[in-house]
PDB file of C-alpha atoms in Angstrom:
ATOM      1  CA  MET V   1       8.168   4.477  -4.150  1.00  0.00           C
ATOM      2  CA  GLN V   2       8.611   7.399  -2.041  1.00  0.00           C
ATOM      3  CA  ARG V   3       6.883   5.575   0.694  1.00  0.00           C
ATOM      4  CA  LEU V   4       9.503   2.419  -0.006  1.00  0.00           C
ATOM      5  CA  ASP V   5      12.471   4.982   0.884  1.00  0.00           C
ATOM      6  CA  PHE V   6      10.952   6.373   3.849  1.00  0.00           C
ATOM      7  CA  CYS V   7      10.191   2.525   5.650  1.00  0.00           C
ATOM      8  CA  ARG V   8      11.047   2.680   8.962  1.00  0.00           C
ATOM      9  CA  PHE V   9      12.128  -1.506   7.918  1.00  0.00           C
ATOM     10  CA  GLY V  10      14.240  -0.245   5.606  1.00  0.00           C
ATOM     11  CA  GLU V  11      15.815  -3.048   3.325  1.00  0.00           C
ATOM     12  CA  GLU V  12      14.765  -5.982   5.332  1.00  0.00           C
ATOM     13  CA  LYS V  13      11.540  -5.336   4.903  1.00  0.00           C
ATOM     14  CA  GLY V  14       9.264  -8.097   3.798  1.00  0.00           C
ATOM     15  CA  THR V  15       6.522  -7.753   1.096  1.00  0.00           C
ATOM     16  CA  CYS V  16       3.715  -4.709   1.937  1.00  0.00           C
ATOM     17  CA  GLU V  17       1.188  -7.378   1.857  1.00  0.00           C
ATOM     18  CA  LYS V  18       2.315  -8.912   5.448  1.00  0.00           C
ATOM     19  CA  CYS V  19       3.796  -5.807   6.747  1.00  0.00           C
ATOM     20  CA  SER V  20       2.520  -5.067  10.238  1.00  0.00           C
ATOM     21  CA  VAL V  21       2.546  -1.132   9.891  1.00  0.00           C
ATOM     22  CA  HIS V  22       0.681   0.208   6.854  1.00  0.00           C
ATOM     23  CA  CYS V  23       1.702   3.122   4.768  1.00  0.00           C
ATOM     24  CA  TYR V  24      -1.190   3.321   2.806  1.00  0.00           C
ATOM     25  CA  ARG V  25      -5.016   4.480   3.082  1.00  0.00           C
ATOM     26  CA  ALA V  26      -7.165   1.445   2.973  1.00  0.00           C
ATOM     27  CA  ASP V  27      -9.060   2.258  -0.266  1.00  0.00           C
ATOM     28  CA  TYR V  28      -5.382   2.585  -1.871  1.00  0.00           C
ATOM     29  CA  ARG V  29      -4.287  -0.917  -0.439  1.00  0.00           C
ATOM     30  CA  ASP V  30      -8.044  -2.376  -1.499  1.00  0.00           C
ATOM     31  CA  LYS V  31      -6.607  -0.716  -5.246  1.00  0.00           C
ATOM     32  CA  ILE V  32      -3.126  -2.523  -5.304  1.00  0.00           C
ATOM     33  CA  LYS V  33      -4.487  -6.039  -4.186  1.00  0.00           C
ATOM     34  CA  ARG V  34      -6.836  -5.907  -7.349  1.00  0.00           C
ATOM     35  CA  VAL V  35      -3.918  -4.656  -9.522  1.00  0.00           C
ATOM     36  CA  MET V  36      -1.835  -7.067  -7.995  1.00  0.00           C
ATOM     37  CA  ARG V  37      -4.183  -9.646  -8.895  1.00  0.00           C
ATOM     38  CA  PHE V  38      -4.129  -8.995 -12.253  1.00  0.00           C
ATOM     39  CA  SER V  39      -0.429  -8.439 -12.638  1.00  0.00           C
ATOM     40  CA  GLY V  40       1.064 -10.670 -10.424  1.00  0.00           C
ATOM     41  CA  PRO V  41       0.633 -13.922 -12.747  1.00  0.00           C
ATOM     42  CA  ARG V  42       1.520 -11.890 -15.632  1.00  0.00           C
ATOM     43  CA  MET V  43       4.849 -10.762 -13.964  1.00  0.00           C
ATOM     44  CA  LEU V  44       6.161 -14.306 -14.216  1.00  0.00           C
ATOM     45  CA  PHE V  45       6.734 -13.987 -17.951  1.00  0.00           C
ATOM     46  CA  HIS V  46       7.688 -10.463 -18.099  1.00  0.00           C
ATOM     47  CA  HIS V  47       9.995 -10.756 -15.349  1.00  0.00           C
ATOM     48  CA  PRO V  48      10.734 -14.295 -14.057  1.00  0.00           C
ATOM     49  CA  VAL V  49      13.563 -13.367 -11.661  1.00  0.00           C
ATOM     50  CA  TRP V  50      11.555 -10.445 -10.166  1.00  0.00           C
ATOM     51  CA  ALA V  51       8.609 -12.437  -9.568  1.00  0.00           C
ATOM     52  CA  ILE V  52      10.428 -15.720  -7.876  1.00  0.00           C
ATOM     53  CA  ARG V  53      12.056 -12.962  -5.348  1.00  0.00           C
ATOM     54  CA  HIS V  54       9.086 -11.769  -4.912  1.00  0.00           C
ATOM     55  CA  VAL V  55       7.697 -14.906  -3.879  1.00  0.00           C
ATOM     56  CA  ILE V  56      10.697 -15.933  -1.550  1.00  0.00           C
ATOM     57  CA  LYS V  57      10.638 -12.769   0.468  1.00  0.00           C
ATOM     58  CA  ASN V  58       6.831 -13.089   0.771  1.00  0.00           C
ATOM     59  CA  MET V  59       7.564 -16.718   2.616  1.00  0.00           C
ATOM     60  CA  GLN V  60      10.265 -15.343   4.453  1.00  0.00           C
ATOM     61  CA  SER V  61       8.133 -12.749   6.111  1.00  0.00           C
TER      62      SER V  61
END
């Protein structure tokens, strides 16, 4: 979360997947992609509002 606090785009930032500035090392980005591939669909059941917001934000950026 620290990196998000210091993001140059601030609150108007889209999702990290579509960001033009990569804050994380390539190996860590790959790890996060694997985590999101697993947890993304499950997020619909546990936090549906967050999941829908994420999809909308991803479509806007």
